[in-house]
Coordinates of C-alpha atoms in Angstrom, one line a residue:
Chain A
X273 CA 0.0 0.0 0.0
X274 CA 1.4 3.4 -0.9
X275 CA 0.2 6.9 -0.7
X276 CA -1.5 8.9 -3.4
X277 CA 1.7 10.2 -4.7
X278 CA 3.3 6.8 -4.9
X279 CA 6.1 8.0 -2.4
X280 CA 5.3 5.8 0.6
X281 CA 2.2 5.7 2.9
X282 CA 1.2 9.1 4.5
X283 CA 0.8 8.2 8.2
X284 CA -0.3 10.4 11.0
X285 CA 1.2 9.3 14.5
X286 CA 0.1 10.0 18.0
X287 CA 2.2 9.7 21.0
X288 CA 1.0 10.3 24.6
X289 CA 2.9 7.7 26.8
X290 CA 4.4 10.3 29.1
X291 CA 4.4 14.1 29.3
X292 CA 4.6 15.0 25.6
X293 CA 1.6 15.1 23.3
X294 CA 3.2 14.4 20.0
X295 CA 1.5 14.3 16.6
X296 CA 3.7 13.5 13.6
X297 CA 3.1 13.1 9.9
X298 CA 5.4 11.2 7.6
X299 CA 5.3 10.0 4.0
X300 CA 7.3 6.8 3.9
X301 CA 10.6 7.8 5.5
X302 CA 10.2 11.4 4.9
X303 CA 9.3 13.6 7.9
X304 CA 6.5 16.0 7.1
X305 CA 5.5 17.3 10.4
X306 CA 6.4 16.8 14.1
X307 CA 4.1 18.8 16.3
X308 CA 4.6 18.8 20.0
X309 CA 2.9 20.0 23.1
X310 CA 4.7 19.3 26.4
X311 CA 3.4 19.5 29.9
X312 CA 7.0 19.4 31.3
X313 CA 6.7 22.8 32.9
X314 CA 3.8 21.7 34.9
X315 CA 5.7 18.8 36.3
X316 CA 8.9 20.7 37.2
X317 CA 7.7 21.7 40.6
X318 CA 6.9 18.1 41.5
X319 CA 10.4 16.9 40.4
X320 CA 9.0 14.2 38.1
X321 CA 6.1 13.6 35.8
X322 CA 2.7 13.5 37.7
X323 CA 0.5 11.1 35.6
X324 CA -2.8 12.9 36.3
X325 CA -1.3 16.2 35.3
X326 CA 0.1 14.6 32.1
X327 CA -3.3 12.9 31.2
X328 CA -5.1 16.3 31.6
X329 CA -2.6 18.0 29.6
X330 CA -2.8 15.4 26.7
X331 CA -6.6 15.8 26.5
X332 CA -6.3 19.7 26.1
X333 CA -3.5 19.4 23.6
X334 CA -4.9 16.6 21.4
X335 CA -6.9 18.6 18.9
X336 CA -4.7 21.7 18.6
X337 CA -1.7 19.4 18.1
X338 CA -3.4 17.3 15.5
X339 CA -4.4 20.5 13.6
X340 CA -0.8 21.9 13.8
X341 CA 0.7 18.6 12.5
X342 CA -1.7 18.5 9.5
X343 CA -1.0 22.1 8.8
X344 CA 2.8 21.9 9.1
X345 CA 2.7 18.9 6.8
X346 CA 0.5 20.7 4.3
X347 CA -2.0 17.8 4.2
X348 CA -5.6 17.2 4.9
X349 CA -7.2 14.2 6.4
X350 CA -8.0 12.9 2.9
X351 CA -4.4 12.6 2.2
X352 CA -3.8 10.4 5.3
X353 CA -3.5 6.6 4.6
X354 CA -3.4 5.4 8.3
X355 CA -3.3 6.4 11.9
X356 CA -0.6 5.1 14.2
X357 CA -0.6 5.4 18.1
X358 CA 1.6 4.4 20.9
X359 CA -0.3 1.6 22.6
X360 CA 2.4 1.1 25.3
X361 CA 4.5 0.9 27.4
X362 CA 3.9 4.2 29.3
X363 CA 1.6 5.8 31.8
X364 CA -1.8 4.1 31.7
X365 CA -4.1 7.2 31.8
X366 CA -1.8 9.1 29.5
X367 CA -1.6 6.3 26.8
X368 CA -5.5 6.1 26.9
X369 CA -5.9 9.6 25.7
X370 CA -3.9 9.0 22.6
X371 CA -5.3 5.6 21.9
X372 CA -8.9 6.7 22.3
X373 CA -8.2 9.8 20.1
X374 CA -6.6 7.6 17.4
X375 CA -9.4 5.2 17.3
X376 CA -12.0 7.9 17.2
X377 CA -10.2 9.5 14.2
X378 CA -9.9 6.1 12.7
X379 CA -13.6 5.3 13.0
X380 CA -14.7 8.8 11.9
X381 CA -12.5 8.9 8.8
X382 CA -12.5 5.2 7.8
X383 CA -8.6 4.9 8.3
X384 CA -6.9 1.8 9.4
X385 CA -5.5 2.1 12.9
X386 CA -1.9 0.8 13.9
X387 CA -1.1 0.4 17.6
X388 CA 2.7 0.6 18.0
X389 CA 5.3 -0.1 20.7
X390 CA 6.9 3.0 22.1
X391 CA 10.3 1.4 22.2
X392 CA 10.1 0.1 18.6
X393 CA 9.0 3.6 17.5
X394 CA 12.1 5.0 19.2
X395 CA 14.2 2.7 16.9
X396 CA 12.1 3.3 13.8
X397 CA 12.5 7.0 14.0
X398 CA 15.9 6.6 12.8
X399 CA 14.8 6.1 9.2
X400 CA 13.5 9.6 9.1
X401 CA 17.1 10.9 9.7
X402 CA 19.4 8.3 8.3
X403 CA 17.3 6.4 5.7
X404 CA 16.4 2.6 5.6
X405 CA 16.9 1.0 9.0
X406 CA 19.6 -1.7 9.1
X407 CA 17.9 -4.9 10.3
X408 CA 19.2 -6.6 12.2
X409 CA 20.5 -3.9 14.4
X410 CA 21.1 -3.4 18.1
X411 CA 19.2 -0.7 19.7
X412 CA 20.0 1.2 22.9
X413 CA 17.0 3.0 24.2
X414 CA 17.6 5.4 27.1
X415 CA 15.1 7.8 28.6
X416 CA 13.4 8.9 31.8
X417 CA 11.3 5.7 31.7
X418 CA 13.3 3.2 29.9
X419 CA 16.9 1.8 29.6
X420 CA 16.8 -1.1 27.3
X421 CA 19.2 -3.0 25.0
X422 CA 17.4 -4.8 22.0
X423 CA 18.2 -6.8 19.1
X424 CA 15.9 -5.7 16.2
X425 CA 15.5 -8.3 13.3
X426 CA 12.4 -6.5 12.2
X427 CA 11.2 -3.4 13.9
X428 CA 7.5 -4.0 12.9
X429 CA 7.3 -7.4 14.4
X430 CA 10.3 -9.1 16.0
X431 CA 12.2 -7.2 18.6
X432 CA 14.2 -9.2 21.2
X433 CA 14.9 -7.5 24.6
X434 CA 18.4 -8.4 25.6
X435 CA 18.5 -6.5 28.9
X436 CA 17.1 -3.5 30.7
X437 CA 17.5 -1.5 34.0
X438 CA 16.5 -3.4 37.0
X439 CA 15.8 -0.3 39.0
X440 CA 16.0 3.3 37.8
X441 CA 15.9 4.2 34.2
X442 CA 19.0 6.2 33.1
X443 CA 17.1 9.5 32.7
X444 CA 15.5 9.0 36.1
X445 CA 19.0 8.8 37.6
X446 CA 19.9 12.1 35.8
X447 CA 16.7 13.7 37.4
X448 CA 17.5 12.4 40.8
X449 CA 21.2 13.4 40.7
X450 CA 20.1 16.9 39.3
X451 CA 17.9 17.3 42.5
X452 CA 20.9 16.3 44.7
X453 CA 23.0 18.9 43.0
X454 CA 20.2 21.6 43.1
X455 CA 19.7 21.6 39.3
X456 CA 16.3 21.9 37.8
X457 CA 14.0 19.2 36.4
X458 CA 14.3 17.5 33.9
X459 CA 17.9 16.9 34.9
X460 CA 19.5 15.6 31.7
X461 CA 20.2 18.8 29.9
X462 CA 21.4 20.6 33.0
X463 CA 23.8 17.8 34.0
X464 CA 25.1 17.7 30.4
X465 CA 25.7 21.5 30.5
X466 CA 27.4 21.5 34.0
X467 CA 29.5 18.4 33.1
X468 CA 31.1 20.3 30.2
X469 CA 33.0 22.4 32.7
X470 CA 33.8 19.4 35.0
X471 CA 36.3 16.7 35.2
X472 CA 34.8 13.3 34.4
X473 CA 37.7 11.5 36.2
X474 CA 37.4 13.6 39.4
X475 CA 35.4 11.1 41.3
X476 CA 35.3 7.3 40.6
X477 CA 31.6 6.6 41.0
X478 CA 30.6 2.9 40.8
X479 CA 29.6 1.2 37.5
X480 CA 26.8 -1.1 38.5
X481 CA 26.7 -4.7 37.3
X482 CA 23.7 -7.0 37.2
X483 CA 24.7 -10.5 38.2
X484 CA 24.0 -13.1 35.3
X485 CA 22.6 -10.3 33.1
X486 CA 25.4 -8.9 31.0
X487 CA 23.2 -6.6 29.1
X488 CA 21.2 -5.2 32.1
X489 CA 21.7 -2.0 33.9
X490 CA 21.4 -0.7 37.4
X491 CA 21.6 2.9 38.4
X492 CA 20.1 3.1 41.9
X493 CA 23.5 2.3 43.6
X494 CA 25.2 5.1 41.4
X495 CA 22.5 7.5 42.4
X496 CA 23.0 6.8 46.0
X497 CA 26.7 6.9 45.8
X498 CA 26.4 10.4 44.3
X499 CA 24.0 11.5 47.1
X500 CA 26.4 10.1 49.8
X501 CA 29.3 11.9 48.3
X502 CA 27.5 15.1 48.1
X503 CA 26.2 14.8 51.6
X504 CA 29.6 14.0 53.0
X505 CA 31.1 17.2 51.4
X506 CA 28.1 19.3 52.7
X507 CA 28.3 18.0 56.2
X508 CA 32.1 18.7 56.2
X509 CA 31.2 22.3 55.4
X510 CA 33.0 22.1 52.0
X511 CA 31.7 23.4 48.7
X512 CA 30.2 20.8 46.3
X513 CA 32.0 20.8 43.0
X514 CA 28.8 20.6 41.0
X515 CA 30.5 20.5 37.6
X516 CA 32.9 17.6 38.6
X517 CA 30.1 15.6 40.3
X518 CA 27.9 16.0 37.2
X519 CA 30.7 15.0 34.8
X520 CA 31.7 12.1 36.9
X521 CA 28.2 10.8 37.3
X522 CA 27.4 11.2 33.6
X523 CA 30.7 9.4 32.7
X524 CA 29.6 6.4 35.0
X525 CA 26.1 6.2 33.2
X526 CA 27.4 6.5 29.6
X527 CA 30.3 4.2 30.2
X528 CA 28.0 1.3 31.1
X529 CA 25.5 2.2 28.5
X530 CA 28.0 2.3 25.6
X531 CA 30.2 -0.6 26.9
X532 CA 27.2 -2.9 27.0
X533 CA 25.8 -1.8 23.7
X534 CA 29.0 -2.4 21.9
X535 CA 29.4 -5.8 23.7
X536 CA 25.8 -6.7 22.5
X537 CA 26.8 -5.9 18.9
X538 CA 30.0 -7.9 19.1
X539 CA 28.4 -10.9 20.8
X540 CA 25.6 -11.1 18.3
X541 CA 27.8 -10.3 15.3
X542 CA 25.7 -7.2 14.4
X543 CA 27.4 -4.2 13.0
X544 CA 24.7 -1.5 13.4
X545 CA 23.8 0.2 16.7
X546 CA 20.9 2.6 16.9
X547 CA 20.7 4.9 19.9
X548 CA 17.4 6.7 20.9
X549 CA 15.3 7.9 23.7
X550 CA 15.7 11.2 25.5
X551 CA 19.0 10.4 27.1
X552 CA 20.4 9.9 23.5
X553 CA 20.3 13.7 23.4
X554 CA 23.1 13.7 25.9
X555 CA 26.3 15.0 24.2
X556 CA 28.7 12.8 26.1
X557 CA 26.7 9.7 25.3
X558 CA 26.8 10.5 21.7
X559 CA 30.6 11.2 21.8
X560 CA 31.6 8.1 23.7
X561 CA 29.3 5.9 21.5
X562 CA 30.8 7.3 18.4
X563 CA 34.3 6.7 19.7
X564 CA 33.7 3.1 20.9
X565 CA 31.7 2.1 17.9
X566 CA 34.4 3.3 15.6
X567 CA 37.0 1.4 17.5
X568 CA 34.8 -1.8 17.2
X569 CA 34.0 -1.3 13.6
X570 CA 30.2 -0.7 14.3
X571 CA 28.2 1.8 12.3
X572 CA 26.4 4.1 14.8
X573 CA 23.1 5.6 14.0
X574 CA 21.8 8.4 16.1
X575 CA 18.7 10.5 15.2
X576 CA 19.0 14.1 15.9
X577 CA 18.2 15.1 19.6
X578 CA 14.8 16.4 18.5
X579 CA 13.8 13.0 17.3
X580 CA 15.3 11.1 20.2
X581 CA 12.9 12.5 22.8
X582 CA 9.3 11.4 22.6
X583 CA 7.4 12.7 19.7
X584 CA 4.7 11.7 17.2
X585 CA 6.9 11.4 14.2
X586 CA 8.5 8.2 15.5
X587 CA 5.0 6.7 15.9
X588 CA 4.2 7.7 12.4
X589 CA 7.6 6.4 11.1
X590 CA 7.0 2.9 12.5
X591 CA 3.3 3.0 11.3
X592 CA 4.4 3.8 7.8
X593 CA 6.9 0.9 7.9
X594 CA 4.0 -1.4 9.1
X595 CA 1.9 -0.3 6.2
X596 CA 4.7 -0.8 3.8
X597 CA 5.3 -4.3 5.1
X598 CA 1.5 -5.1 5.0
X599 CA 1.4 -5.7 8.7
X600 CA -2.4 -6.1 9.7
X601 CA -4.0 -3.1 11.3
X602 CA -5.0 -3.2 14.9
X603 CA -8.6 -4.0 16.0
X604 CA -10.7 -1.1 17.5
X605 CA -10.6 -2.8 20.9
X606 CA -6.8 -2.3 21.0
X607 CA -6.0 -1.7 24.7
X608 CA -3.6 0.9 26.0
X609 CA -1.0 -1.4 27.8
X610 CA 1.2 0.4 30.3
X611 CA 3.5 -2.7 30.4
X612 CA 3.2 -3.5 26.5
X613 CA 5.9 -6.2 25.8
X614 CA 8.0 -6.2 22.6
X615 CA 6.7 -8.5 20.0
Chain B
X25 CA -29.9 15.1 11.4
X26 CA -27.9 12.3 12.8
X27 CA -26.3 12.9 16.2
X28 CA -23.9 10.5 18.0
X29 CA -24.1 10.8 21.9
X30 CA -22.0 9.0 24.4
X31 CA -21.1 8.9 28.1
X32 CA -18.1 7.3 29.9
X33 CA -18.4 9.1 33.3
X34 CA -19.4 5.8 35.1
X35 CA -18.4 2.1 34.7
X36 CA -21.3 1.9 32.2
X37 CA -20.0 3.1 28.8
X38 CA -23.1 4.2 26.7
X39 CA -23.5 5.2 23.0
X40 CA -26.6 6.3 21.1
X41 CA -27.2 7.2 17.5
X42 CA -30.3 9.4 17.2
X43 CA -32.1 11.5 14.6
X44 CA -32.7 15.1 15.7
X45 CA -35.7 16.8 14.1
X46 CA -35.7 20.5 13.3
X47 CA -37.9 21.0 16.5
X48 CA -35.1 19.2 18.5
X49 CA -37.2 16.2 19.1
X50 CA -35.1 13.0 19.3
X51 CA -35.7 9.6 17.8
X52 CA -33.3 6.9 18.9
X53 CA -32.0 4.8 16.0
X54 CA -29.6 2.6 17.9
X55 CA -28.2 2.4 21.4
X56 CA -25.6 0.2 23.1
X57 CA -24.1 0.0 26.6
X58 CA -21.4 -2.0 28.1
X59 CA -20.4 -2.7 31.7
X60 CA -16.9 -1.4 31.1
X61 CA -15.3 -1.6 34.5
X62 CA -12.1 0.0 33.6
X63 CA -12.1 -0.9 30.0
X64 CA -13.8 2.1 28.5
X65 CA -10.9 2.5 26.2
X66 CA -11.3 -0.9 24.7
X67 CA -15.2 -0.9 24.5
X68 CA -16.2 2.5 23.3
X69 CA -14.8 2.6 19.7
X70 CA -16.4 -0.8 19.0
X71 CA -19.7 0.4 20.6
X72 CA -19.7 3.4 18.3
X73 CA -19.1 1.3 15.2
X74 CA -21.9 -1.1 16.3
X75 CA -24.5 1.6 16.7
X76 CA -23.6 3.1 13.3
X77 CA -23.8 -0.4 11.7
X78 CA -27.2 -1.3 13.5
X79 CA -28.7 2.0 12.0
X80 CA -27.1 1.5 8.7
X81 CA -25.3 4.9 8.9
X82 CA -21.8 5.9 7.9
X83 CA -19.6 8.2 10.1
X84 CA -19.8 10.8 7.5
X85 CA -23.6 10.9 8.0
X86 CA -23.0 12.3 11.5
X87 CA -23.8 16.0 11.9
X88 CA -23.1 16.6 15.6
X89 CA -21.6 14.7 18.6
X90 CA -22.9 15.0 22.2
X91 CA -20.9 13.9 25.2
X92 CA -21.3 13.6 29.0
X93 CA -18.6 15.8 30.7
X94 CA -18.9 13.9 34.1
X95 CA -18.2 14.5 36.9
X96 CA -16.7 10.9 37.0
X97 CA -13.6 8.9 37.5
X98 CA -11.0 10.7 35.4
X99 CA -9.4 8.0 33.3
X100 CA -12.6 6.7 31.9
X101 CA -14.1 10.0 31.6
X102 CA -11.3 11.3 29.4
X103 CA -11.7 8.2 27.0
X104 CA -15.3 9.5 26.2
X105 CA -14.4 13.1 25.9
X106 CA -11.4 12.7 23.7
X107 CA -13.3 10.2 21.6
X108 CA -16.3 12.7 21.1
X109 CA -13.9 15.6 20.5
X110 CA -11.9 13.6 17.9
X111 CA -14.8 12.2 16.1
X112 CA -16.3 15.8 15.8
X113 CA -13.0 17.2 14.8
X114 CA -12.3 14.5 12.2
X115 CA -15.7 15.0 10.7
X116 CA -15.7 18.8 11.0
X117 CA -19.1 18.8 12.9
X118 CA -19.8 20.4 16.2
X119 CA -19.5 18.8 19.6
X120 CA -21.7 19.6 22.6
X121 CA -21.2 18.7 26.2
X122 CA -23.6 18.1 29.1
X123 CA -23.1 17.4 32.8
X124 CA -23.6 13.6 33.0
X125 CA -25.7 13.8 36.3
X126 CA -28.2 16.1 34.2
X127 CA -28.5 13.1 31.8
X128 CA -29.1 10.7 34.6
X129 CA -31.7 13.1 36.1
X130 CA -33.5 13.4 32.8
X131 CA -34.4 9.8 32.8
X132 CA -36.3 10.3 36.1
X133 CA -38.1 13.6 35.3
X134 CA -41.3 11.8 34.8
X135 CA -41.8 11.3 38.5
X136 CA -42.8 14.3 40.7
X137 CA -40.7 16.0 43.4
X138 CA -37.1 17.0 44.0
X139 CA -34.3 14.6 43.0
X140 CA -30.8 13.9 44.2
X141 CA -28.5 12.2 41.7
X142 CA -25.4 10.4 43.3
X143 CA -22.7 8.5 41.6
X144 CA -19.5 7.0 42.9
X145 CA -16.5 9.2 43.2
X146 CA -14.2 6.6 44.9
X147 CA -12.3 7.6 48.1
X148 CA -15.5 7.3 50.1
X149 CA -17.0 10.2 48.3
X150 CA -19.8 10.7 45.7
X151 CA -20.5 13.0 42.8
X152 CA -23.9 14.5 43.2
X153 CA -26.3 17.2 41.9
X154 CA -29.7 18.3 43.2
X155 CA -32.8 19.0 40.9
X156 CA -36.0 20.8 41.8
X157 CA -39.5 19.8 40.9
X158 CA -39.2 21.3 37.4
X159 CA -36.0 19.1 36.8
X160 CA -33.7 22.2 37.0
X161 CA -30.3 21.6 38.7
X162 CA -30.3 23.8 41.8
X163 CA -27.1 22.5 43.3
X164 CA -23.9 20.8 42.2
X165 CA -22.3 19.1 40.5
X166 CA -20.0 18.6 43.6
X167 CA -18.0 15.9 45.2
X168 CA -18.6 15.2 48.8
X169 CA -18.9 12.6 51.6
X170 CA -22.2 10.7 51.2
X171 CA -23.3 11.7 54.9
X172 CA -22.6 15.4 54.1
X173 CA -24.7 15.2 50.8
X174 CA -27.5 13.4 52.7
X175 CA -27.6 16.0 55.5
X176 CA -27.7 18.9 52.9
X177 CA -30.4 17.4 50.9
X178 CA -32.8 16.5 53.7
X179 CA -36.1 18.3 53.2
X180 CA -35.2 19.4 49.7
X181 CA -35.5 16.1 47.7
X182 CA -38.1 13.3 47.4
X183 CA -36.0 10.7 45.8
X184 CA -32.3 9.6 45.3
X185 CA -31.2 8.1 42.1
X186 CA -27.8 6.9 40.6
X187 CA -25.2 4.1 41.4
X188 CA -24.1 6.1 44.5
X189 CA -27.5 5.9 46.2
X190 CA -27.5 2.1 46.4
X191 CA -23.7 1.9 47.2
X192 CA -24.1 4.3 50.1
X193 CA -27.6 3.3 51.1
X194 CA -26.9 3.7 54.8
X195 CA -26.1 7.4 54.2
X196 CA -29.3 7.8 52.2
X197 CA -31.5 5.5 54.5
X198 CA -34.0 8.4 55.2
X199 CA -34.6 8.9 51.5
X200 CA -36.7 7.0 49.0
X201 CA -33.9 5.3 46.8
X202 CA -35.1 4.8 43.3
X203 CA -33.1 1.9 41.8
X204 CA -34.5 2.2 38.4
X205 CA -32.3 3.3 35.5
X206 CA -29.3 4.1 37.8
X207 CA -26.8 4.8 35.0
X208 CA -26.5 7.6 32.5
X209 CA -28.0 6.7 29.1
X210 CA -26.5 8.2 25.9
X211 CA -30.0 8.9 24.5
X212 CA -30.5 11.3 27.5
X213 CA -27.3 13.0 26.6
X214 CA -28.6 13.2 23.1
X215 CA -32.0 14.8 24.3
X216 CA -30.0 17.4 26.3
X217 CA -27.9 18.5 23.4
X218 CA -30.6 18.2 20.7
X219 CA -31.8 21.9 21.0
X220 CA -28.2 23.1 20.4
X221 CA -27.7 20.6 17.5
X222 CA -31.1 21.6 15.9
X223 CA -30.1 25.3 16.1
X224 CA -26.7 24.5 14.7
X225 CA -25.1 26.2 17.7
X226 CA -21.2 26.6 17.5
X227 CA -19.1 23.8 18.5
X228 CA -17.9 23.7 22.3
X229 CA -14.7 22.8 24.0
X230 CA -15.4 19.5 25.8
X231 CA -13.9 20.2 29.2
X232 CA -14.2 17.4 31.8
X233 CA -15.9 18.2 35.1
X234 CA -13.0 17.0 37.3
X235 CA -14.1 18.7 40.5
X236 CA -10.8 17.5 42.0
X237 CA -7.1 18.7 41.6
X238 CA -4.6 16.2 40.6
X239 CA -3.1 14.3 43.6
X240 CA 0.5 15.6 43.8
X241 CA 2.5 17.6 46.2
X242 CA 5.8 19.2 45.5
X243 CA 8.6 17.5 47.4
X244 CA 9.5 19.4 50.5
X245 CA 13.1 18.5 51.1
X246 CA 15.7 15.8 50.0
X247 CA 15.8 12.8 52.1
X248 CA 19.3 12.0 53.2
X249 CA 20.8 8.7 52.1
X250 CA 23.6 8.6 54.6
X251 CA 22.7 7.5 58.1
X252 CA 23.7 10.0 60.8

């Protein structure tokens, strides 16, 4: 199935799994629009995303964001071949707003509906920036809600989880350490910025290992180690070197992320690594991944930071690929599944 | 004109397709209700498709959408509201909202006397509204403890209706509890919005009646991780 102009299917994608209301429009692997409404400012004073606040914001933002996406893409509903939506994993109440909206548009307009996995969409978005997705590839997905290593033989159907965090997500660790350092929420960009003026070797923070799970992550021990280190300085009446702590903490996180991602590629004999998720916007993660992939002969694919964070375009990108590969549309009783497993 | 009406403010998700005449009288073409529990999101879209199919209508035949705005448990309520808003938006037809308790009250307007409508608000509270003998809402919608609602309504109402009345029958012991038609019905939502639809009134922003703020408190101070 292809779009009216024979350039790949035109798909509108809706993403509401966390605090971003994203509506994207793609034609095949071409990005046409990426409209976003974020409720992040409403969560900042709580130090984390409040599900009910996010759900209310999604409801308010839905129609305006859909309109903006269609206008930015320069298309009308009659041009749209299919509607894709994040069915999970994510916050239950937040997911439901997007899923219900997508179904309603699908019913009203007689368009096929595609429920997609949020993590698979983070991988598929790479095609909008770098062209055809290499399959199989290894994907490292790191965000405030996820830290996963995946083997991706077929992003529309077969995605094999290799490992994930056993406690905090990487982005969650950034948020919590930012709080300890008195930096604002969300912590990622602020730690990234502070770390640029710091010494990454100043403090030897622990690299957590999960027993018998070589591709899994643990960040809660690291987070506690940073808090203890900072408390000890504070109690001793010393000034906390925020830049050094930020740089050393960040180095500990990106060291284990990149080391295990490269190991997964090597062990599986796969020579393409895709990095996605909000933490993939981190400059040190991008730099170290590039360096280690080059040394290991692995081709690194990183979408631009704007497409790494949650957005609707990634959902549309995966939806378009599902249409191209004749994947059957989802039924109208498609549930929003907060713990949706990878196929 | 064809109007689609729905309500998801209670565990009963309800959809109706009606024909609205120029004088705003309503003829029900198809209606469907499911005991959704927490599965509003799974049941609503198929129910809409079912009522359309039953009546032999296409989505593009719809000229307006009506929706109950609650109050009701937030997650299910939002499913109905975003569905109604998206259908109306996708078709380019107006959307109209009503208080879901008004829809429930309308089903009981035939009987004389003042009416109290009570639905479950969880956390040992109820959503409620009070109606006079003419069927006009004179108090509410509000969310309160059942005992407080009963105390305030004493002497003002003759009957209590809605799922909250039987659930909190102890609190409403002194009242006549009417157990008939305890759930909102989409055809009642349709009747309430029909005058606006017939008059081709401008579309409305469908804003949920939450009546409660989100549960969240800003953190006070950091917890120390080092034992003293």
